[in-house]
Amino acid sequence: MQKLARNGHFRLTLGKNGASTGLESQNFHSTILNDFESHLKFAESNLIANLQYFAIRRIAK
């Protein structure tokens, strides 16, 4: 299945059985997990950037 468009919690996919909105239980939970995972990755990269910033500031003193 390919992701064609995404709007909030709705995801339009096109697969072997035609188009679906992603409201089916499995697709819907997959969307929520993917969103959560992307938020975690963003938070992790933000944390790493902050740690690097403060480490550089501490070394520069």
C-alpha positions as a printed Julia matrix, in Angstrom:
61×3 Matrix{Float64}:
  0.0    0.0    0.0
  1.2    3.48  -0.79
  0.52   6.59   1.22
 -0.98   9.17  -1.13
 -2.23  11.87   1.23
 -2.41  12.52   4.92
 -4.63  14.9    6.85
 -4.62  14.72  10.65
 -5.53  11.18  11.66
 -6.87  10.33   8.21
 -4.59   8.63   5.74
 -5.58   7.85   2.18
 -4.01   4.66   0.91
 -4.27   2.81  -2.34
 -3.86  -0.94  -2.25
 -4.88  -4.14  -4.01
 -8.47  -3.77  -2.8
 -8.88  -0.13  -3.81
 -8.64   3.03  -1.78
 -9.23   3.29   1.96
 -9.2    6.16   4.42
 -7.09   4.39   7.04
 -9.97   4.24   9.51
 -9.81   0.46   9.65
 -8.52  -0.59  13.06
 -5.13  -1.89  11.92
 -4.33   1.05   9.64
 -5.56   3.56  12.19
 -3.39   2.13  14.97
 -0.45   1.95  12.58
 -0.91   5.66  11.83
 -0.96   6.51  15.54
  2.18   4.43  16.18
  4.0    6.0   13.23
  3.11   9.5   14.46
  4.24   8.62  17.99
  7.5    7.16  16.68
  8.23  10.31  14.66
  7.57  12.45  17.76
  9.99  10.28  19.76
 12.67  10.58  17.08
 12.24  14.37  17.04
 12.46  14.54  20.86
 15.57  12.36  20.82
 17.33  14.53  18.24
 16.3   17.66  20.18
 17.73  16.19  23.39
 21.01  15.28  21.68
 21.3   18.78  20.2
 20.69  20.35  23.62
 23.27  18.11  25.3
 25.83  18.98  22.62
 25.08  22.7   23.01
 25.55  22.64  26.79
 28.67  20.48  26.52
 30.22  22.98  24.08
 29.26  25.9   26.34
 30.83  24.16  29.34
 34.07  23.44  27.43
 34.2   27.03  26.14
 34.19  28.5   29.69
